[in-house]
XYZ file of C-alpha atoms in Angstrom:
695
model
C -0.073 -0.033 0.090
C 1.168 3.504 -0.879
C 0.292 7.021 0.317
C -0.419 10.071 -1.722
C 1.197 12.896 0.168
C 0.079 16.579 0.034
C 2.990 17.627 -2.129
C 1.587 15.001 -4.715
C 4.497 12.472 -4.223
C 3.839 8.945 -3.369
C 5.595 6.788 -0.714
C 5.184 3.401 0.946
C 2.713 3.202 3.763
C 4.345 3.397 7.178
C 2.221 2.503 10.365
C 5.000 3.892 12.573
C 4.026 7.510 11.288
C 0.286 6.981 12.157
C 1.072 5.644 15.565
C 3.547 8.461 16.433
C 0.860 11.085 15.515
C -1.750 9.355 17.742
C 0.668 8.992 20.583
C 1.543 12.782 20.392
C -2.293 13.286 20.827
C -2.457 11.261 24.002
C 0.694 13.096 25.233
C -0.677 16.467 24.624
C -3.714 15.540 26.807
C -1.479 14.315 29.561
C -2.940 10.835 29.124
C -1.168 7.446 29.238
C -0.941 5.799 25.900
C -3.088 2.655 25.888
C -1.131 -0.629 25.215
C -3.637 -1.678 22.481
C -3.426 1.438 20.387
C -0.946 0.162 17.903
C -3.272 -2.852 17.312
C -6.270 -0.633 16.705
C -4.358 1.526 14.212
C -2.905 -1.515 12.465
C -6.363 -2.886 11.934
C -7.497 0.146 9.901
C -5.484 -0.952 6.871
C -3.902 -3.962 5.250
C -0.515 -2.712 4.080
C -0.098 -5.632 1.600
C -2.912 -4.186 -0.534
C -1.693 -2.607 -3.866
C -3.590 0.581 -3.567
C -2.808 4.320 -3.210
C -4.590 6.223 -0.358
C -4.726 9.939 0.149
C -2.976 11.045 3.349
C -6.023 13.063 4.381
C -8.299 10.038 4.080
C -6.052 8.136 6.485
C -6.081 11.016 9.024
C -9.930 11.034 8.688
C -9.937 7.227 9.671
C -7.657 7.898 12.626
C -10.031 10.736 13.779
C -13.031 8.403 13.476
C -11.339 5.703 15.421
C -10.458 8.028 18.312
C -14.003 9.557 18.438
C -15.454 6.140 18.880
C -12.881 4.785 21.389
C -11.212 7.623 23.095
C -13.446 10.849 22.615
C -11.415 13.045 24.946
C -8.156 12.197 22.967
C -9.963 12.713 19.664
C -10.344 16.398 20.606
C -6.615 16.722 21.123
C -6.056 14.874 17.811
C -8.337 17.148 15.931
C -6.608 20.253 17.460
C -3.186 18.749 16.620
C -4.328 18.197 13.094
C -5.880 21.627 12.701
C -2.707 23.344 14.129
C -0.556 21.522 11.690
C -2.814 22.514 8.833
C -2.498 26.198 9.759
C 1.360 25.774 9.922
C 1.281 24.068 6.393
C -0.912 26.799 5.078
C 1.208 29.613 6.353
C 4.269 27.885 4.984
C 2.708 27.470 1.614
C 1.596 31.190 1.529
C 5.097 32.219 2.618
C 6.743 30.111 -0.245
C 4.312 31.431 -2.791
C 4.960 34.975 -1.698
C 8.611 34.475 -1.907
C 8.393 32.872 -5.239
C 6.549 35.834 -6.688
C 9.075 38.245 -5.317
C 12.005 36.199 -6.403
C 10.728 35.805 -9.926
C 9.576 39.440 -10.061
C 5.990 38.455 -10.636
C 4.561 40.773 -8.079
C 6.052 44.205 -8.599
C 4.517 46.816 -6.237
C 7.174 49.565 -6.329
C 6.309 50.489 -2.785
C 9.578 52.359 -2.694
C 10.316 54.544 -5.747
C 13.953 54.292 -5.107
C 14.143 50.396 -5.393
C 14.280 48.440 -8.655
C 12.186 45.365 -7.889
C 13.222 43.845 -11.272
C 16.919 43.703 -10.280
C 18.558 40.841 -8.578
C 19.165 42.787 -5.447
C 15.612 44.063 -5.497
C 14.159 40.643 -5.827
C 16.410 39.344 -3.005
C 15.447 42.260 -0.860
C 11.579 42.025 -1.483
C 11.716 38.315 -0.708
C 13.650 38.961 2.517
C 11.083 41.617 3.415
C 8.194 38.971 3.362
C 10.141 36.740 5.856
C 11.333 39.473 8.157
C 8.052 41.229 8.305
C 6.292 38.005 9.295
C 9.010 37.374 11.834
C 8.619 40.857 13.286
C 4.849 40.591 13.553
C 4.866 37.215 15.149
C 8.056 37.130 17.345
C 9.189 40.740 18.086
C 6.195 42.467 19.433
C 3.183 42.169 21.793
C -0.104 40.831 20.739
C -1.577 44.314 21.195
C 0.925 45.848 18.772
C 0.371 43.168 16.110
C -3.465 43.457 16.488
C -3.413 47.223 16.101
C -1.297 46.841 12.889
C -3.415 44.026 11.526
C -6.760 45.646 12.402
C -5.822 48.909 10.566
C -5.739 51.087 13.708
C -1.937 51.772 14.050
C 0.463 51.125 11.134
C 3.936 49.947 12.072
C 6.430 51.236 9.446
C 9.269 49.120 7.965
C 8.433 45.865 9.682
C 11.345 44.098 7.922
C 13.717 46.541 9.731
C 11.835 45.996 13.000
C 12.929 42.425 12.909
C 16.597 43.279 13.237
C 16.295 46.240 15.506
C 17.362 48.884 13.051
C 16.428 52.583 13.587
C 15.089 55.052 11.031
C 17.039 58.001 10.145
C 19.956 60.335 11.125
C 21.284 63.895 10.798
C 25.103 63.153 10.529
C 27.605 65.172 12.473
C 29.744 65.869 9.426
C 31.650 68.724 11.274
C 33.325 66.068 13.570
C 33.776 63.334 11.008
C 35.472 65.530 8.452
C 37.706 67.111 11.099
C 38.743 64.137 12.992
C 38.471 61.343 10.360
C 36.526 58.184 10.918
C 36.864 54.343 11.049
C 35.365 51.807 8.850
C 35.345 48.029 9.120
C 38.376 47.622 6.844
C 40.330 50.797 7.641
C 40.501 54.377 8.977
C 40.122 57.579 7.021
C 42.264 60.591 7.644
C 40.639 64.031 8.178
C 39.867 66.047 4.972
C 42.482 68.567 3.871
C 40.835 70.028 0.892
C 37.327 70.936 -0.333
C 37.480 68.149 -2.990
C 38.310 65.551 -0.460
C 35.700 66.821 1.973
C 32.881 66.457 -0.659
C 34.144 63.020 -1.606
C 34.089 61.965 1.957
C 30.653 63.464 2.329
C 29.296 60.979 -0.233
C 31.233 58.109 1.519
C 29.864 58.785 4.944
C 26.326 59.233 3.580
C 26.649 55.754 2.060
C 28.121 54.110 5.153
C 25.571 55.576 7.494
C 22.712 54.602 5.265
C 23.699 51.005 5.597
C 23.222 51.164 9.509
C 19.652 52.219 9.327
C 16.436 52.130 7.060
C 15.676 55.783 6.595
C 17.223 58.929 5.322
C 20.438 60.733 6.081
C 21.006 64.494 6.139
C 23.636 67.251 6.514
C 22.073 69.997 8.683
C 24.290 73.024 7.705
C 26.597 72.020 4.861
C 27.645 75.544 3.957
C 29.122 75.958 7.488
C 30.602 72.496 7.430
C 32.565 72.939 4.272
C 33.875 76.557 5.167
C 37.160 75.038 6.808
C 37.948 73.058 3.669
C 37.537 75.995 1.471
C 40.214 77.679 3.585
C 42.511 74.626 3.337
C 42.197 74.446 -0.389
C 42.645 78.236 -0.802
C 45.876 78.228 1.168
C 47.275 75.529 -1.019
C 46.394 77.240 -4.129
C 47.654 80.491 -2.868
C 51.024 79.005 -2.007
C 51.281 77.620 -5.570
C 50.213 80.991 -6.955
C 52.821 82.817 -4.969
C 55.544 80.651 -6.204
C 54.381 80.581 -9.852
C 53.785 84.345 -10.024
C 56.361 85.920 -7.776
C 58.977 83.085 -7.680
C 58.733 83.223 -3.830
C 57.624 80.939 -1.152
C 55.115 82.027 1.620
C 56.161 81.857 5.198
C 54.846 78.863 7.090
C 54.642 80.987 10.190
C 52.643 83.720 8.707
C 49.773 81.586 7.160
C 47.707 78.715 8.377
C 44.761 76.885 6.847
C 42.283 78.264 9.505
C 42.716 81.777 8.118
C 39.685 83.315 6.490
C 40.253 83.877 2.573
C 39.369 87.551 3.346
C 42.329 87.900 5.722
C 44.291 90.999 4.411
C 47.507 89.014 4.729
C 46.575 87.223 1.527
C 46.880 90.543 -0.348
C 50.360 91.129 0.817
C 51.898 89.165 -2.227
C 49.700 91.098 -4.705
C 46.241 90.925 -6.230
C 47.225 88.442 -8.858
C 48.209 85.795 -6.345
C 45.044 86.281 -4.394
C 42.855 86.151 -7.552
C 44.830 83.020 -8.761
C 44.004 81.231 -5.393
C 40.405 82.305 -5.549
C 40.002 81.037 -9.115
C 41.570 77.652 -8.458
C 39.537 77.118 -5.247
C 36.313 77.937 -7.054
C 37.184 75.508 -9.826
C 37.989 72.806 -7.253
C 34.804 73.596 -5.402
C 32.705 73.410 -8.560
C 34.198 69.978 -9.498
C 33.734 68.676 -5.982
C 30.113 69.644 -5.992
C 29.580 68.165 -9.405
C 31.246 64.921 -8.076
C 28.876 64.942 -5.051
C 25.721 65.247 -7.229
C 26.921 62.399 -9.488
C 28.093 60.158 -6.532
C 24.739 60.493 -4.692
C 22.801 59.618 -7.851
C 25.076 56.695 -8.714
C 26.398 55.057 -5.475
C 23.869 52.288 -4.960
C 24.296 50.841 -1.562
C 21.286 48.928 -0.575
C 19.446 45.904 -1.666
C 17.591 46.622 -4.918
C 20.077 48.882 -6.227
C 18.849 51.608 -3.829
C 20.410 54.959 -3.558
C 20.697 56.519 0.028
C 17.913 58.957 0.808
C 20.179 62.020 1.172
C 19.352 65.544 2.061
C 21.530 68.607 2.559
C 20.477 71.838 4.381
C 22.265 75.036 3.670
C 21.873 78.814 3.079
C 22.664 80.785 6.274
C 26.511 81.055 6.233
C 27.421 84.707 5.326
C 31.181 84.083 5.411
C 32.773 84.304 2.043
C 33.740 80.694 2.087
C 30.117 79.564 3.009
C 28.679 81.797 0.354
C 30.959 80.068 -2.183
C 29.611 76.699 -1.113
C 26.052 77.766 -1.246
C 26.454 79.278 -4.683
C 28.266 76.167 -5.973
C 25.537 73.794 -4.632
C 22.836 75.879 -6.286
C 24.571 76.123 -9.640
C 25.206 72.405 -9.547
C 21.610 71.806 -8.963
C 20.607 74.035 -11.908
C 23.208 72.465 -14.221
C 21.879 68.990 -13.517
C 23.695 65.626 -13.870
C 24.854 63.455 -16.696
C 25.033 63.798 -20.440
C 21.775 65.474 -20.687
C 21.925 67.447 -17.454
C 19.089 65.708 -15.850
C 17.522 66.887 -12.678
C 19.388 65.550 -9.679
C 17.051 63.326 -7.617
C 19.619 63.226 -4.727
C 20.430 64.960 -2.562
C 17.252 66.636 -1.595
C 18.592 70.227 -1.287
C 16.927 72.312 1.451
C 17.513 76.084 1.656
C 17.401 77.504 5.151
C 15.670 80.845 5.356
C 16.494 83.132 8.279
C 15.481 86.749 8.965
C 18.300 89.153 8.613
C 20.354 86.603 6.608
C 18.619 85.990 3.341
C 14.980 86.800 3.075
C 14.907 90.302 1.992
C 16.864 92.723 -0.155
C 19.804 94.209 1.591
C 20.492 91.082 3.707
C 23.843 89.351 3.007
C 22.535 86.235 1.336
C 19.620 87.562 -0.425
C 21.301 87.109 -3.751
C 21.667 83.377 -2.978
C 17.973 83.042 -2.087
C 17.425 84.429 -5.500
C 19.646 81.803 -6.943
C 17.732 79.175 -4.940
C 14.469 80.322 -6.343
C 15.925 79.923 -9.828
C 17.043 76.441 -9.088
C 13.522 75.584 -7.784
C 11.939 77.047 -10.832
C 13.929 74.780 -13.086
C 14.627 71.642 -10.912
C 12.007 71.564 -8.125
C 14.717 71.701 -5.668
C 15.585 73.208 -3.243
C 12.777 72.959 -0.808
C 12.597 75.613 1.970
C 13.022 75.352 5.795
C 12.154 78.165 8.178
C 14.873 78.805 10.733
C 12.484 81.298 12.586
C 9.772 78.742 12.932
C 8.122 79.003 16.403
C 8.669 75.266 16.986
C 12.447 75.751 16.960
C 12.402 78.156 19.812
C 15.522 78.189 21.952
C 18.050 77.522 19.190
C 21.503 79.143 19.329
C 22.094 81.672 16.658
C 25.834 81.158 17.064
C 25.621 77.372 16.530
C 24.374 76.204 13.140
C 23.964 72.689 14.448
C 20.885 73.994 16.251
C 19.288 75.679 13.193
C 16.116 74.351 11.961
C 16.778 71.583 9.495
C 14.945 68.557 8.219
C 15.151 65.327 6.128
C 13.910 65.673 2.642
C 10.880 63.519 3.562
C 9.905 66.070 6.360
C 11.255 64.298 9.499
C 12.741 66.741 12.015
C 14.261 66.694 15.437
C 12.617 68.818 18.100
C 13.749 69.810 21.598
C 15.708 66.912 23.224
C 14.387 66.213 26.755
C 17.580 64.367 27.571
C 20.028 67.340 27.409
C 20.866 68.233 23.782
C 18.237 70.912 23.450
C 17.774 72.048 19.885
C 20.886 70.266 18.681
C 20.130 68.477 15.377
C 23.368 66.707 14.628
C 23.767 63.193 15.688
C 19.958 62.731 16.181
C 17.192 61.207 14.179
C 13.903 59.666 14.116
C 14.246 56.297 16.062
C 10.986 54.776 14.819
C 7.442 55.875 13.744
C 3.961 54.557 13.831
C 0.876 55.999 12.094
C -2.734 56.145 13.409
C -5.185 55.472 10.594
C -7.910 57.845 11.726
C -10.663 57.227 9.179
C -10.820 53.649 10.377
C -11.308 54.795 13.971
C -14.006 57.279 12.821
C -15.912 54.436 11.079
C -15.781 52.224 14.075
C -17.229 54.945 16.158
C -19.959 55.204 13.561
C -19.210 58.808 13.002
C -19.815 59.746 16.680
C -17.481 62.633 17.449
C -17.277 62.136 21.200
C -16.753 58.388 20.859
C -14.100 59.040 18.278
C -12.107 61.474 20.539
C -12.082 58.872 23.393
C -10.998 56.013 20.992
C -8.295 58.359 19.478
C -6.980 59.118 22.928
C -6.852 55.499 23.742
C -5.066 54.738 20.420
C -2.525 57.440 20.907
C -1.698 55.832 24.229
C -1.400 52.473 22.578
C 0.868 54.094 19.882
C 3.033 55.374 22.613
C 3.265 51.752 24.114
C 4.132 50.351 20.683
C 6.876 52.899 20.177
C 8.356 52.158 23.672
C 8.228 48.409 22.880
C 10.107 48.914 19.569
C 12.584 51.315 21.265
C 13.360 48.708 23.896
C 13.789 46.088 21.130
C 16.162 48.473 19.344
C 18.048 49.151 22.515
C 18.738 45.463 22.964
C 20.897 45.245 19.770
C 24.573 45.041 19.949
C 26.660 48.174 18.883
C 28.534 45.667 16.602
C 25.308 45.595 14.402
C 26.012 49.267 13.526
C 29.749 49.494 14.127
C 30.235 52.540 11.927
C 27.620 54.490 13.748
C 28.728 53.711 17.234
C 32.456 53.689 16.701
C 32.350 57.137 15.083
C 29.577 58.607 17.252
C 27.439 59.402 14.299
C 24.635 58.848 16.661
C 25.497 61.347 19.289
C 25.785 60.583 22.960
C 27.028 56.993 22.862
C 28.693 55.822 26.104
C 30.010 52.184 25.617
C 29.527 51.288 29.321
C 25.908 52.517 29.279
C 24.961 50.722 25.917
C 23.409 52.151 22.857
C 20.365 53.510 24.765
C 22.744 56.335 25.797
C 22.637 57.536 22.077
C 19.158 56.336 21.150
C 17.517 58.289 23.816
C 18.176 61.592 22.214
C 16.246 60.543 18.994
C 12.668 60.928 18.263
C 9.652 58.549 18.818
C 7.141 59.619 16.172
C 3.323 59.228 16.450
C 2.060 59.842 12.951
C -1.365 60.135 11.393
C -3.199 59.675 8.059
C -6.501 60.918 6.601
C -7.448 64.035 8.725
C -9.681 65.299 5.883
C -11.610 61.996 5.478
C -11.944 61.599 9.233
C -13.659 64.988 9.408
C -15.979 64.065 6.662
C -16.986 60.932 8.511
C -17.585 62.812 11.794
C -19.267 66.087 10.670
C -19.589 65.876 6.914
C -16.976 68.706 6.292
C -13.291 68.921 6.136
C -10.845 71.516 7.500
C -11.218 73.801 4.555
C -14.410 74.858 6.408
C -14.518 76.901 9.658
C -16.342 74.077 11.449
C -13.978 71.496 10.071
C -10.953 73.417 11.227
C -12.412 73.757 14.756
C -12.499 69.933 14.964
C -9.223 69.526 13.212
C -7.455 71.709 15.911
C -9.147 69.684 18.654
C -7.777 66.488 17.138
C -4.287 67.786 16.587
C -4.294 69.422 19.909
C -5.060 65.949 21.470
C -1.991 64.528 19.626
C 0.232 67.386 20.853
C -0.961 67.256 24.498
C -0.474 63.509 24.654
C 3.042 63.559 23.181
C 4.047 66.381 25.507
C 2.803 64.437 28.482
C 4.648 61.245 27.324
C 7.784 63.164 26.729
C 7.904 64.395 30.299
C 6.769 61.087 31.967
C 9.043 58.724 30.034
C 11.883 61.063 29.305
C 11.838 60.127 25.567
C 11.203 62.430 22.649
C 7.706 61.612 21.624
C 6.478 63.867 18.887
C 3.563 64.463 16.575
C 4.496 63.437 13.064
C 2.592 64.343 9.915
C 3.636 61.185 8.244
C 5.076 61.035 4.750
C 2.682 58.171 3.912
C 2.209 58.328 0.221
C 2.222 54.588 -0.293
C 0.230 53.986 2.979
C -2.327 56.344 1.596
C -3.127 53.736 -1.136
C -2.847 50.496 0.944
C -4.842 51.915 3.779
C -7.582 52.910 1.393
C -7.685 49.456 -0.238
C -8.243 48.011 3.306
C -10.839 50.637 4.192
C -12.765 49.844 1.008
C -12.643 46.241 1.567
C -14.420 46.700 4.863
C -16.678 49.742 4.435
C -17.116 50.020 0.653
C -17.160 53.329 -1.244
C -18.359 56.345 0.731
C -18.772 59.774 -0.850
C -15.963 62.187 -0.055
C -14.246 59.464 2.071
C -13.341 56.490 -0.015
C -14.484 57.524 -3.456
C -10.815 57.997 -4.472
C -7.939 55.597 -4.589
C -6.112 57.106 -1.725
C -6.533 58.830 1.557
C -5.253 62.407 2.047
C -1.781 62.321 3.487
C -1.657 63.314 7.258
C -3.385 66.833 7.779
C -2.948 68.096 4.246
C -5.715 69.792 2.315
C -7.193 67.406 -0.167
C -5.487 67.625 -3.454
C -8.763 67.856 -5.328
C -9.726 71.040 -3.503
C -9.448 74.000 -5.911
C -7.691 76.854 -4.324
C -4.804 79.170 -4.857
C -1.448 78.528 -3.022
C -2.125 81.199 -0.465
C -5.467 79.778 0.585
C -3.816 76.404 1.003
C -0.997 77.879 3.086
C -3.594 79.786 5.186
C -5.364 76.511 6.109
C -2.271 74.259 6.801
C -0.424 76.977 8.694
C -3.151 76.685 11.384
C -2.071 73.029 11.970
C 1.671 72.905 11.617
C 2.454 74.194 15.112
C 1.039 70.962 16.564
C 3.843 68.929 14.841
C 7.108 68.530 16.572
C 8.483 65.510 14.730
C 8.197 66.796 11.178
C 5.741 68.121 8.718
C 5.729 69.680 5.172
C 3.433 72.066 3.269
C 3.253 71.711 -0.493
C 1.653 74.161 -2.825
C 0.926 73.200 -6.447
C 1.502 75.694 -9.224
C 1.443 75.547 -13.052
C 4.540 75.573 -15.093
C 4.490 79.248 -15.706
C 6.239 79.763 -12.344
C 9.341 78.650 -14.179
C 9.391 82.114 -15.874
C 8.300 84.113 -12.854
C 10.808 84.164 -10.081
C 9.038 87.046 -8.287
C 5.794 85.001 -8.000
C 7.800 82.028 -6.657
C 9.475 84.313 -4.079
C 6.128 85.716 -2.921
C 4.778 82.137 -2.279
C 7.869 81.000 -0.434
C 7.992 84.283 1.820
C 4.306 83.875 2.436
C 4.837 80.264 3.831
C 7.706 81.556 5.944
C 5.617 84.542 7.195
C 2.789 82.156 8.011
C 5.179 80.095 10.282
C 5.397 77.119 8.063
C 8.388 75.116 9.203
C 9.141 73.327 5.872
C 7.782 73.929 2.484
C 7.992 72.906 -1.133
C 6.644 74.172 -4.408
C 5.361 71.561 -6.963
C 4.853 71.810 -10.584
C 5.257 69.661 -13.639
C 8.798 69.097 -15.136
C 9.328 67.037 -18.141
C 12.647 65.795 -19.506
C 13.424 64.610 -22.987
C 15.649 61.489 -22.644
C 16.906 61.905 -26.175
C 18.055 65.452 -26.397
C 18.013 66.516 -22.731
C 15.626 69.467 -23.120
C 13.791 70.172 -19.771
C 10.499 72.137 -19.340
C 6.837 71.793 -19.324
C 5.806 69.907 -22.510
C 2.450 70.034 -24.342
C 1.513 66.387 -24.375
C 4.212 63.737 -24.496
C 6.288 65.156 -27.353
C 9.537 67.072 -26.928
C 9.141 70.573 -28.440
C 12.818 70.527 -29.545
C 13.409 67.081 -31.155
C 9.868 65.848 -31.203
C 10.971 62.616 -29.420
C 8.253 60.738 -27.452
C 10.979 59.261 -25.033
C 9.793 61.671 -22.218
C 10.409 61.411 -18.482
C 7.782 63.127 -16.211
C 9.099 64.255 -12.879
C 6.974 64.399 -9.843
C 7.529 64.528 -6.029
C 7.062 61.652 -3.485
C 7.164 62.401 0.231
C 9.638 65.282 0.063
C 11.946 63.857 -2.524
C-alpha cells in the first residue's frame, strides 16, 4: 500500500508515522498511551494491498477511530491536526509570496527608489516577506500586532523592525571631516581640501545609510565646508605665489584656518589672491559636481537603492560659506549626466533666516534668488524656516541647532535628555501612524466616541513605540559599528550601551486621513470653519499627549505628519474592503496624507497655506506644506519668491513648491511639454518628474 502525500508525491505506507501522531495526541492531553493502540491503528489498513490512499483520508480514519474509542483524545488529535494544517498553509503562503518576489511576478514599487526587477531588488523584497512576518509574530506584543493588522496603528518598516534597526539620522559631518573616521576595513584621515571633503561626504552618507532604514542628512553644509575652502585656498595661494612671484610663503605667517578675506593674503599682490580664488572655485565646482554624481549613482542597498540623502544650507554669510551655497545651487541648476538631468539626490533644502537671506539688503539675499531660480527649473531646493516658532531656543551662534530637516519632512525637536535643539547626531528612531478614518468608522461617526477612542489609540501608539525602542536598544553596537564607533549617533557611552545615544532621538506618532476623518464625523473637512475647529481639537490631542509622554518617560515623543504616500493607497484598499465606497471619504484611490488639504480642492497657493499653517504648530517631529502651481512659475521668479515668503511669514516650518517638469531623454531638453512630445526634437521618449514625500 502506498500513500499520496500533500505535495503529490507517493511513498510506501508506514504504520509508525500514524502511531507516532496518535501517541502525540495522547501526550498533549497528559494521558497514558493505551497498550492496544498500535493494534487498533494497524487494523485500519492492510498494508499488503496494492492501492494508493490519500493522506487526508488516512487521518480522517484515525480521527473516526479516536472519536468512537477515546473521545477526549479525539479532541486533542483534531486540534493537533488543525494546528499543523495552519502551519502548512502559512508555510505555503510564505513560499508562494517568496516565489513571486524572487521571480519579479509581483512588482509593487512600494519604494520608488528600489528596482524590484533587479537581482538585489528581488532578494530584498523576498527577504522583506520573511522578516516582516518574523517581526509581527516574534518581536512584538499581541496588542501591537493586533493594532497593525486591524488597521488602527500602522507599524512602518516591519522588515527593519525584525533586526532592531532605527530609522534616520542627521550626521555630525563637522566632527567626521575634522577628525576622520573608522570603517570595518580601515580608517580615513581628516579632510584637507574641499575636494576631499565632498568625496568623504558621499562616502559617509553611504556608510551611515547601511546602518539604518531611513534617510540621512547634513544639517548646515555651507558652515561644514567652510574650513575646507580655507584649506584648499591656502594650498592654491602657495602655488600662485611661487608661480607668479617665484617666492615661497612663510609657514609661520599663514595657516589653513585663516579666512580667505584675511588682508595678509593681499600682501603678495592681487594676482596671487585672484589665482588662489579662481583655483579654489574651480576645485569647489568640480567637488560639488562629483557629489551630485556620486549621490545619484552610489547604490548601496538591496535593490540597487540610492541612499535617501538631504543637505540643508543657506545661512552662512562668510565668504567661504557663500561660495559653497553658490556652487551647490549652480550644480543643482546644471543637472547631472550627459543630458543634464534633474538631480534626484540629494534633496537640497535652503534654510531661510530673517536678517540673513529673506529680504533685499540682507547678506545672502542674492543666494536666495539663486535658490528660487533652481527651484523654478529643478523643483529643488525646498525651503526650511529657521525662525519657525517650533524651533524656539536654538542658538544663533551654533548652526547645528538651526532648523533643518530630512527631505521627507522628518525633523528633530527639543531633546528632553540634554541636547536641546541640537540636530546633529539625532534622528527619528521609529514611527507609527494612526489610521484615523478607520477609527472614525468604528465609532459610527460619533465625534465624542471618536475622541475617546483616538485618545486610547494614541496611548497604545506610545506603548508600541516604547516596545520597539526597547527592542532596538537590545541590539549590539556591533550591528551598527560605523555608527557607534564614530559617534554618528551622538551621546553614545559604551559602558551604558546604545540606549545612551538612542534616547536623544525621536519617537514619532504619525497620522493619516484627517480630511476624510472630518468628513465621517461632521460631513466637512478642515477647509471649512467648522472642520478646522474639530481639526484643531484632534491635533491638539496629539500634541497634548506627546508632551505628557515626553515628560513622563523622558523620551522624545513627537507629533508626526507622516510622509505616507504609499500607505495612503494601501490603507484605502483595506478601508474599502471593509466599508465600501463612501462619498468624500473612499471614492478615490487614496486617503489624504496626514493633515494636508485634499489635493482635489480647488484653491490658490495662499489659501492652502492659510489652512495648513493653522495646524503645523502641533507637529514637533516633522511636517511639510506643499503648494501646487502651474509651469508658468518657471518664468516668474518674483511669483515664486512671494509664495515662499508667504509660507515663511505664516510660520510654516518646511515647504515645497510643486509643478510639472518634463525631460526629453533623447536630447536632454527640460521644461513643461504640451502632451508627450519634446518641443525641440519631437521625441516621445519623455520622463515626467513628480515628487514623492519630500523627494
